[in-house]
């Protein structure tokens, strides 16, 4: 779990505890209303406690009051037992009593909320729920089918070890419509199932986030800049179609990629540009560093049929 959603999650748990407390109070009031004898005994208990506190403060003896308090406590507990009264607090999650943690580990209920947050933040526009199983390369007869099938297998193996793989960077180059985005979506949807925070952006959206950050514009997009850095898996699609703003596009892209690499965050760039075009547009430093074999998987240019026209 990343810290980005901490405040939101704390807020959810806090309000659950408040609701549980309010519910407990109203249950308690209802029980007392139904049992006037119990209500009376509790009133006596409270006044005895007050008396003891007063006597203690005045350094007077509390013996009599204490023994009456013991008696009253016993009467109360006998009454509760005899009438089978239960003062249970109705927590939303009894497992963690709405704290979100159990044995210092995130509780299932917290993970569920976390998962719904990372899904909500997956992208700026609704994405299709494409999965590994939905790819049709085994049967569609496209010229890139064999290569894409191999790529699907390789990516599944790598991303099954998301937190232990040495690969941080992924570069998918290929012609339009050969199936790059679908593969990325399958990876994204699989990772979401495993509570990995994934952010999918087009390069156009990403550069707009950079621009708002650069110009200190207080927009919802700019708020997303921290998530661009913090999310565990960033997918940038259509790299090369975004506008190139001086001092922004290349500079922010470079610093973002470096920061993410430095923290072992995974980044996938998807583009229709080939290697020389990428170097021409973003410079050799950025491309060489991103695609270093030590921590990168770069898929050479995928050619084939546009699947949308099959
Ligand atoms: Zn819980």
mmCIF file of C-alpha atoms and ligand atoms in Angstrom:
data_model
loop_
_atom_site.group_PDB
_atom_site.id
_atom_site.type_symbol
_atom_site.label_atom_id
_atom_site.label_comp_id
_atom_site.label_asym_id
_atom_site.label_seq_id
_atom_site.Cartn_x
_atom_site.Cartn_y
_atom_site.Cartn_z
ATOM 1 C CA UNK A 1 0.000 0.000 0.000
ATOM 2 C CA UNK A 2 1.307 3.452 -0.848
ATOM 3 C CA UNK A 3 0.868 6.494 1.434
ATOM 4 C CA UNK A 4 -0.979 8.542 -1.183
ATOM 5 C CA UNK A 5 -4.413 7.401 0.038
ATOM 6 C CA UNK A 6 -3.623 7.423 3.787
ATOM 7 C CA UNK A 7 -5.658 10.513 4.600
ATOM 8 C CA UNK A 8 -8.705 9.299 2.717
ATOM 9 C CA UNK A 9 -8.506 5.871 4.334
ATOM 10 C CA UNK A 10 -8.081 7.373 7.806
ATOM 11 C CA UNK A 11 -11.136 9.527 7.145
ATOM 12 C CA UNK A 12 -13.195 6.485 6.159
ATOM 13 C CA UNK A 13 -12.137 4.553 9.269
ATOM 14 C CA UNK A 14 -12.711 7.569 11.529
ATOM 15 C CA UNK A 15 -16.235 8.055 10.296
ATOM 16 C CA UNK A 16 -16.910 4.336 10.741
ATOM 17 C CA UNK A 17 -15.770 4.525 14.352
ATOM 18 C CA UNK A 18 -17.951 7.595 14.923
ATOM 19 C CA UNK A 19 -20.952 5.790 13.473
ATOM 20 C CA UNK A 20 -20.223 2.738 15.657
ATOM 21 C CA UNK A 21 -19.984 4.962 18.742
ATOM 22 C CA UNK A 22 -23.243 6.736 17.947
ATOM 23 C CA UNK A 23 -24.934 3.421 17.304
ATOM 24 C CA UNK A 24 -23.630 2.048 20.614
ATOM 25 C CA UNK A 25 -24.920 5.107 22.470
ATOM 26 C CA UNK A 26 -28.382 4.854 20.963
ATOM 27 C CA UNK A 27 -28.490 1.075 21.674
ATOM 28 C CA UNK A 28 -27.498 1.828 25.264
ATOM 29 C CA UNK A 29 -30.245 4.434 25.621
ATOM 30 C CA UNK A 30 -32.802 2.024 24.166
ATOM 31 C CA UNK A 31 -31.761 -0.708 26.616
ATOM 32 C CA UNK A 32 -32.063 1.643 29.591
ATOM 33 C CA UNK A 33 -35.486 2.795 28.402
ATOM 34 C CA UNK A 34 -36.652 -0.820 28.232
ATOM 35 C CA UNK A 35 -35.191 -1.677 31.648
ATOM 36 C CA UNK A 36 -36.051 1.042 34.207
ATOM 37 C CA UNK A 37 -34.683 -1.143 37.068
ATOM 38 C CA UNK A 38 -31.307 -1.275 35.365
ATOM 39 C CA UNK A 39 -31.443 2.439 34.680
ATOM 40 C CA UNK A 40 -32.034 3.061 38.395
ATOM 41 C CA UNK A 41 -29.116 0.810 39.428
ATOM 42 C CA UNK A 42 -26.787 2.586 37.004
ATOM 43 C CA UNK A 43 -27.925 5.924 38.431
ATOM 44 C CA UNK A 44 -27.038 4.669 41.915
ATOM 45 C CA UNK A 45 -23.678 3.406 40.645
ATOM 46 C CA UNK A 46 -22.852 6.815 39.195
ATOM 47 C CA UNK A 47 -23.795 8.667 42.355
ATOM 48 C CA UNK A 48 -21.686 6.258 44.460
ATOM 49 C CA UNK A 49 -18.724 6.815 42.167
ATOM 50 C CA UNK A 50 -19.200 10.549 42.610
ATOM 51 C CA UNK A 51 -19.404 10.167 46.376
ATOM 52 C CA UNK A 52 -16.177 8.145 46.448
ATOM 53 C CA UNK A 53 -14.425 10.753 44.332
ATOM 54 C CA UNK A 54 -15.630 13.523 46.615
ATOM 55 C CA UNK A 55 -14.632 11.661 49.787
ATOM 56 C CA UNK A 56 -11.224 10.846 48.366
ATOM 57 C CA UNK A 57 -10.665 14.511 47.566
ATOM 58 C CA UNK A 58 -11.687 15.472 51.116
ATOM 59 C CA UNK A 59 -9.568 12.620 52.519
ATOM 60 C CA UNK A 60 -12.662 11.093 54.108
ATOM 61 C CA UNK A 61 -13.298 7.367 54.420
ATOM 62 C CA UNK A 62 -14.793 5.672 51.362
ATOM 63 C CA UNK A 63 -15.321 2.254 52.909
ATOM 64 C CA UNK A 64 -19.094 2.393 53.104
ATOM 65 C CA UNK A 65 -19.576 3.835 49.656
ATOM 66 C CA UNK A 66 -17.081 1.345 48.196
ATOM 67 C CA UNK A 67 -18.861 -1.635 49.607
ATOM 68 C CA UNK A 68 -22.212 -0.274 48.349
ATOM 69 C CA UNK A 69 -20.628 0.256 44.939
ATOM 70 C CA UNK A 70 -19.428 -3.365 44.882
ATOM 71 C CA UNK A 71 -22.942 -4.526 45.722
ATOM 72 C CA UNK A 72 -24.466 -2.337 43.040
ATOM 73 C CA UNK A 73 -21.950 -3.556 40.436
ATOM 74 C CA UNK A 74 -22.890 -7.129 41.265
ATOM 75 C CA UNK A 75 -26.599 -6.328 41.044
ATOM 76 C CA UNK A 76 -26.059 -4.716 37.667
ATOM 77 C CA UNK A 77 -24.097 -7.624 36.258
ATOM 78 C CA UNK A 78 -26.650 -10.123 37.668
ATOM 79 C CA UNK A 79 -29.466 -8.126 36.116
ATOM 80 C CA UNK A 80 -27.681 -8.013 32.738
ATOM 81 C CA UNK A 81 -27.097 -11.768 32.849
ATOM 82 C CA UNK A 82 -30.610 -12.599 33.986
ATOM 83 C CA UNK A 83 -32.162 -10.479 31.248
ATOM 84 C CA UNK A 84 -29.656 -11.550 28.601
ATOM 85 C CA UNK A 85 -28.750 -7.951 27.740
ATOM 86 C CA UNK A 86 -25.903 -7.412 25.254
ATOM 87 C CA UNK A 87 -23.984 -4.153 25.014
ATOM 88 C CA UNK A 88 -22.072 -5.126 21.883
ATOM 89 C CA UNK A 89 -20.804 -2.262 19.680
ATOM 90 C CA UNK A 90 -21.954 -2.787 16.124
ATOM 91 C CA UNK A 91 -18.735 -2.111 14.208
ATOM 92 C CA UNK A 92 -18.845 -2.063 10.421
ATOM 93 C CA UNK A 93 -15.914 -4.476 10.623
ATOM 94 C CA UNK A 94 -15.815 -6.480 13.869
ATOM 95 C CA UNK A 95 -12.450 -7.961 12.807
ATOM 96 C CA UNK A 96 -10.528 -4.713 13.345
ATOM 97 C CA UNK A 97 -13.187 -2.749 15.283
ATOM 98 C CA UNK A 98 -13.053 -0.186 12.480
ATOM 99 C CA UNK A 99 -9.417 0.677 13.110
ATOM 100 C CA UNK A 100 -8.382 -0.757 9.714
ATOM 101 C CA UNK A 101 -5.600 -2.791 11.284
ATOM 102 C CA UNK A 102 -5.449 -6.226 12.825
ATOM 103 C CA UNK A 103 -2.228 -7.565 14.349
ATOM 104 C CA UNK A 104 -0.527 -4.446 12.922
ATOM 105 C CA UNK A 105 -1.450 -5.540 9.402
ATOM 106 C CA UNK A 106 -4.015 -3.862 7.150
ATOM 107 C CA UNK A 107 -7.401 -5.468 7.705
ATOM 108 C CA UNK A 108 -9.419 -6.907 4.796
ATOM 109 C CA UNK A 109 -11.866 -4.006 5.110
ATOM 110 C CA UNK A 110 -9.037 -1.454 4.693
ATOM 111 C CA UNK A 111 -7.623 -3.300 1.689
ATOM 112 C CA UNK A 112 -11.078 -3.318 0.147
ATOM 113 C CA UNK A 113 -11.339 0.469 0.501
ATOM 114 C CA UNK A 114 -7.776 0.865 -0.775
ATOM 115 C CA UNK A 115 -8.583 -1.233 -3.811
ATOM 116 C CA UNK A 116 -11.639 0.828 -4.633
ATOM 117 C CA UNK A 117 -9.493 3.990 -4.359
ATOM 118 C CA UNK A 118 -6.761 2.715 -6.690
ATOM 119 C CA UNK A 119 -9.425 1.621 -9.165
ATOM 120 C CA UNK A 120 -11.080 5.030 -9.024
ATOM 121 C CA UNK A 121 -7.717 6.656 -9.691
ATOM 122 C CA UNK A 122 -6.691 4.306 -12.498
ATOM 123 C CA UNK A 123 -7.209 6.861 -15.238
ATOM 124 C CA UNK A 124 -8.886 10.085 -16.226
ATOM 125 C CA UNK A 125 -11.265 8.364 -18.617
ATOM 126 C CA UNK A 126 -13.078 5.034 -18.211
ATOM 127 C CA UNK A 127 -11.003 2.145 -19.531
ATOM 128 C CA UNK A 128 -12.231 -1.185 -20.868
ATOM 129 C CA UNK A 129 -11.823 -4.102 -18.462
ATOM 130 C CA UNK A 130 -9.493 -6.045 -20.767
ATOM 131 C CA UNK A 131 -7.714 -9.040 -19.162
ATOM 132 C CA UNK A 132 -4.948 -11.471 -20.187
ATOM 133 C CA UNK A 133 -7.621 -14.010 -21.102
ATOM 134 C CA UNK A 134 -9.330 -11.620 -23.507
ATOM 135 C CA UNK A 135 -6.461 -11.573 -26.021
ATOM 136 C CA UNK A 136 -7.238 -13.423 -29.229
ATOM 137 C CA UNK A 137 -3.701 -13.855 -30.589
ATOM 138 C CA UNK A 138 -3.980 -17.650 -30.346
ATOM 139 C CA UNK A 139 -6.684 -17.651 -33.020
ATOM 140 C CA UNK A 140 -6.879 -14.317 -34.823
ATOM 141 C CA UNK A 141 -4.186 -15.122 -37.378
ATOM 142 C CA UNK A 142 -2.634 -11.649 -37.293
ATOM 143 C CA UNK A 143 0.996 -11.502 -38.470
ATOM 144 C CA UNK A 144 2.086 -10.221 -35.052
ATOM 145 C CA UNK A 145 0.186 -13.008 -33.235
ATOM 146 C CA UNK A 146 3.200 -15.198 -32.472
ATOM 147 C CA UNK A 147 5.271 -12.296 -31.159
ATOM 148 C CA UNK A 148 2.398 -10.869 -29.164
ATOM 149 C CA UNK A 149 1.599 -14.262 -27.652
ATOM 150 C CA UNK A 150 5.197 -14.553 -26.469
ATOM 151 C CA UNK A 151 5.073 -11.018 -25.124
ATOM 152 C CA UNK A 152 1.884 -11.748 -23.184
ATOM 153 C CA UNK A 153 3.535 -14.785 -21.557
ATOM 154 C CA UNK A 154 6.694 -12.863 -20.744
ATOM 155 C CA UNK A 155 4.823 -9.931 -19.219
ATOM 156 C CA UNK A 156 2.633 -12.216 -17.114
ATOM 157 C CA UNK A 157 5.743 -13.904 -15.709
ATOM 158 C CA UNK A 158 7.429 -10.570 -14.959
ATOM 159 C CA UNK A 159 4.357 -8.939 -13.399
ATOM 160 C CA UNK A 160 3.500 -11.984 -11.310
ATOM 161 C CA UNK A 161 6.645 -11.048 -9.375
ATOM 162 C CA UNK A 162 5.745 -7.366 -9.294
ATOM 163 C CA UNK A 163 7.563 -6.559 -6.044
ATOM 164 C CA UNK A 164 10.614 -8.720 -6.667
ATOM 165 C CA UNK A 165 11.334 -8.421 -10.381
ATOM 166 C CA UNK A 166 14.477 -6.467 -11.254
ATOM 167 C CA UNK A 167 12.635 -4.785 -14.113
ATOM 168 C CA UNK A 168 11.324 -1.291 -13.478
ATOM 169 C CA UNK A 169 10.989 0.121 -16.976
ATOM 170 C CA UNK A 170 9.072 -1.194 -19.940
ATOM 171 C CA UNK A 171 9.144 0.228 -23.434
ATOM 172 C CA UNK A 172 6.606 -1.020 -25.965
ATOM 173 C CA UNK A 173 7.181 0.297 -29.466
ATOM 174 C CA UNK A 174 4.984 -0.706 -32.342
ATOM 175 C CA UNK A 175 2.702 0.289 -35.141
ATOM 176 C CA UNK A 176 -0.789 1.578 -34.499
ATOM 177 C CA UNK A 177 -3.374 -1.019 -33.487
ATOM 178 C CA UNK A 178 -1.063 -4.032 -33.103
ATOM 179 C CA UNK A 179 -2.308 -4.614 -29.543
ATOM 180 C CA UNK A 180 0.067 -2.676 -27.266
ATOM 181 C CA UNK A 181 -2.616 -0.835 -25.321
ATOM 182 C CA UNK A 182 -4.682 -3.983 -24.833
ATOM 183 C CA UNK A 183 -1.640 -5.703 -23.354
ATOM 184 C CA UNK A 184 -1.049 -2.752 -21.026
ATOM 185 C CA UNK A 185 -4.714 -2.836 -19.952
ATOM 186 C CA UNK A 186 -4.490 -6.555 -19.237
ATOM 187 C CA UNK A 187 -1.418 -5.904 -17.086
ATOM 188 C CA UNK A 188 -3.149 -2.983 -15.335
ATOM 189 C CA UNK A 189 -6.320 -4.918 -14.560
ATOM 190 C CA UNK A 190 -4.333 -7.881 -13.262
ATOM 191 C CA UNK A 191 -2.234 -5.630 -10.992
ATOM 192 C CA UNK A 192 -5.338 -3.857 -9.653
ATOM 193 C CA UNK A 193 -6.654 -7.243 -8.563
ATOM 194 C CA UNK A 194 -3.459 -7.573 -6.527
ATOM 195 C CA UNK A 195 -3.869 -4.159 -4.866
ATOM 196 C CA UNK A 196 -1.064 -2.575 -6.904
ATOM 197 C CA UNK A 197 -1.640 1.156 -7.492
ATOM 198 C CA UNK A 198 -1.752 1.656 -11.260
ATOM 199 C CA UNK A 199 -2.120 4.919 -13.132
ATOM 200 C CA UNK A 200 -2.832 4.901 -16.872
ATOM 201 C CA UNK A 201 -2.394 8.169 -18.744
ATOM 202 C CA UNK A 202 -2.030 9.209 -22.337
ATOM 203 C CA UNK A 203 1.112 11.246 -22.882
ATOM 204 C CA UNK A 204 -1.189 14.177 -23.684
ATOM 205 C CA UNK A 205 -2.782 13.935 -20.226
ATOM 206 C CA UNK A 206 0.615 13.504 -18.597
ATOM 207 C CA UNK A 207 2.039 16.607 -20.249
ATOM 208 C CA UNK A 208 -1.000 18.618 -19.160
ATOM 209 C CA UNK A 209 -0.316 17.514 -15.584
ATOM 210 C CA UNK A 210 3.307 18.641 -16.012
ATOM 211 C CA UNK A 211 2.183 21.953 -17.473
ATOM 212 C CA UNK A 212 -0.210 22.717 -14.596
ATOM 213 C CA UNK A 213 2.519 21.781 -12.132
ATOM 214 C CA UNK A 214 5.032 23.969 -13.940
ATOM 215 C CA UNK A 215 2.735 26.981 -14.106
ATOM 216 C CA UNK A 216 1.536 26.454 -10.490
ATOM 217 C CA UNK A 217 -2.037 26.176 -11.655
ATOM 218 C CA UNK A 218 -4.193 24.859 -8.848
ATOM 219 C CA UNK A 219 -6.170 22.297 -10.796
ATOM 220 C CA UNK A 220 -7.330 18.743 -10.215
ATOM 221 C CA UNK A 221 -4.765 17.704 -12.828
ATOM 222 C CA UNK A 222 -1.944 19.285 -10.894
ATOM 223 C CA UNK A 223 -3.043 17.376 -7.776
ATOM 224 C CA UNK A 224 -2.420 14.247 -9.793
ATOM 225 C CA UNK A 225 1.278 15.073 -10.177
ATOM 226 C CA UNK A 226 2.095 13.461 -6.821
ATOM 227 C CA UNK A 227 0.234 10.338 -7.820
ATOM 228 C CA UNK A 228 2.233 10.246 -11.059
ATOM 229 C CA UNK A 229 5.334 10.012 -8.859
ATOM 230 C CA UNK A 230 3.907 7.770 -6.168
ATOM 231 C CA UNK A 231 1.848 5.154 -7.973
ATOM 232 C CA UNK A 232 3.571 1.786 -8.189
ATOM 233 C CA UNK A 233 2.845 1.278 -11.884
ATOM 234 C CA UNK A 234 2.608 4.179 -14.329
ATOM 235 C CA UNK A 235 1.520 3.471 -17.877
ATOM 236 C CA UNK A 236 1.963 6.260 -20.429
ATOM 237 C CA UNK A 237 0.274 5.545 -23.736
ATOM 238 C CA UNK A 238 0.727 7.196 -27.125
ATOM 239 C CA UNK A 239 4.078 8.701 -26.209
ATOM 240 C CA UNK A 240 5.091 11.004 -29.043
ATOM 241 C CA UNK A 241 1.659 12.479 -29.711
ATOM 242 C CA UNK A 242 1.826 15.039 -26.885
ATOM 243 C CA UNK A 243 2.762 18.673 -27.500
ATOM 244 C CA UNK A 244 6.385 19.557 -26.782
ATOM 245 C CA UNK A 245 6.435 22.549 -24.442
ATOM 246 C CA UNK A 246 9.765 24.204 -23.875
ATOM 247 C CA UNK A 247 11.165 23.473 -20.392
ATOM 248 C CA UNK A 248 8.240 21.172 -19.655
ATOM 249 C CA UNK A 249 7.639 18.083 -21.773
ATOM 250 C CA UNK A 250 11.126 16.582 -21.952
ATOM 251 C CA UNK A 251 12.400 18.031 -18.659
ATOM 252 C CA UNK A 252 9.476 16.841 -16.550
ATOM 253 C CA UNK A 253 9.367 13.500 -18.300
ATOM 254 C CA UNK A 254 13.050 12.960 -17.565
ATOM 255 C CA UNK A 255 12.784 13.974 -13.914
ATOM 256 C CA UNK A 256 9.623 11.922 -13.415
ATOM 257 C CA UNK A 257 11.188 8.826 -14.930
ATOM 258 C CA UNK A 258 14.354 9.279 -12.864
ATOM 259 C CA UNK A 259 12.470 9.781 -9.597
ATOM 260 C CA UNK A 260 10.340 6.737 -10.252
ATOM 261 C CA UNK A 261 13.309 4.573 -11.176
ATOM 262 C CA UNK A 262 15.134 5.729 -8.043
ATOM 263 C CA UNK A 263 12.266 4.398 -5.942
ATOM 264 C CA UNK A 264 11.876 1.145 -7.856
ATOM 265 C CA UNK A 265 8.507 2.205 -9.195
ATOM 266 C CA UNK A 266 7.496 0.598 -12.465
ATOM 267 C CA UNK A 267 6.885 2.647 -15.589
ATOM 268 C CA UNK A 268 5.648 1.533 -18.983
ATOM 269 C CA UNK A 269 5.947 3.738 -22.037
ATOM 270 C CA UNK A 270 3.905 2.846 -25.106
ATOM 271 C CA UNK A 271 4.668 4.498 -28.397
ATOM 272 C CA UNK A 272 4.337 4.312 -32.140
ATOM 273 C CA UNK A 273 7.755 5.868 -32.515
ATOM 274 C CA UNK A 274 10.810 3.738 -33.212
ATOM 275 C CA UNK A 275 14.103 4.036 -31.355
ATOM 276 C CA UNK A 276 15.712 6.705 -33.573
ATOM 277 C CA UNK A 277 12.502 8.761 -33.509
ATOM 278 C CA UNK A 278 12.376 8.526 -29.715
ATOM 279 C CA UNK A 279 16.000 9.662 -29.426
ATOM 280 C CA UNK A 280 15.293 12.501 -31.834
ATOM 281 C CA UNK A 281 12.324 13.702 -29.839
ATOM 282 C CA UNK A 282 13.394 13.153 -26.227
ATOM 283 C CA UNK A 283 17.178 13.071 -26.475
ATOM 284 C CA UNK A 284 19.628 10.243 -26.086
ATOM 285 C CA UNK A 285 20.022 10.647 -22.293
ATOM 286 C CA UNK A 286 16.379 10.030 -21.541
ATOM 287 C CA UNK A 287 15.919 7.091 -23.870
ATOM 288 C CA UNK A 288 19.232 5.390 -23.050
ATOM 289 C CA UNK A 289 18.637 5.724 -19.321
ATOM 290 C CA UNK A 290 15.043 4.528 -19.539
ATOM 291 C CA UNK A 291 15.870 1.517 -21.664
ATOM 292 C CA UNK A 292 19.002 0.366 -19.819
ATOM 293 C CA UNK A 293 19.021 -3.437 -19.994
ATOM 294 C CA UNK A 294 19.861 -3.684 -16.278
ATOM 295 C CA UNK A 295 16.303 -2.792 -15.332
ATOM 296 C CA UNK A 296 14.381 -2.396 -18.584
ATOM 297 C CA UNK A 297 12.496 -4.578 -20.976
ATOM 298 C CA UNK A 298 12.298 -2.948 -24.375
ATOM 299 C CA UNK A 299 10.192 -4.516 -27.047
ATOM 300 C CA UNK A 300 11.592 -3.807 -30.473
ATOM 301 C CA UNK A 301 9.183 -2.392 -32.988
ATOM 302 C CA UNK A 302 6.054 -4.552 -33.252
ATOM 303 C CA UNK A 303 4.752 -4.610 -36.816
ATOM 304 C CA UNK A 304 1.587 -6.273 -37.922
ATOM 305 C CA UNK A 305 -2.024 -5.813 -38.718
ATOM 306 C CA UNK A 306 -4.137 -3.189 -37.091
ATOM 307 C CA UNK A 307 -6.390 -5.403 -34.963
ATOM 308 C CA UNK A 308 -9.157 -2.862 -35.158
ATOM 309 C CA UNK A 309 -9.396 -3.588 -38.881
ATOM 310 C CA UNK A 310 -9.271 -7.385 -38.700
HETATM 311 ZN ZN1 LIG B 1 -11.504 -4.436 9.358
#
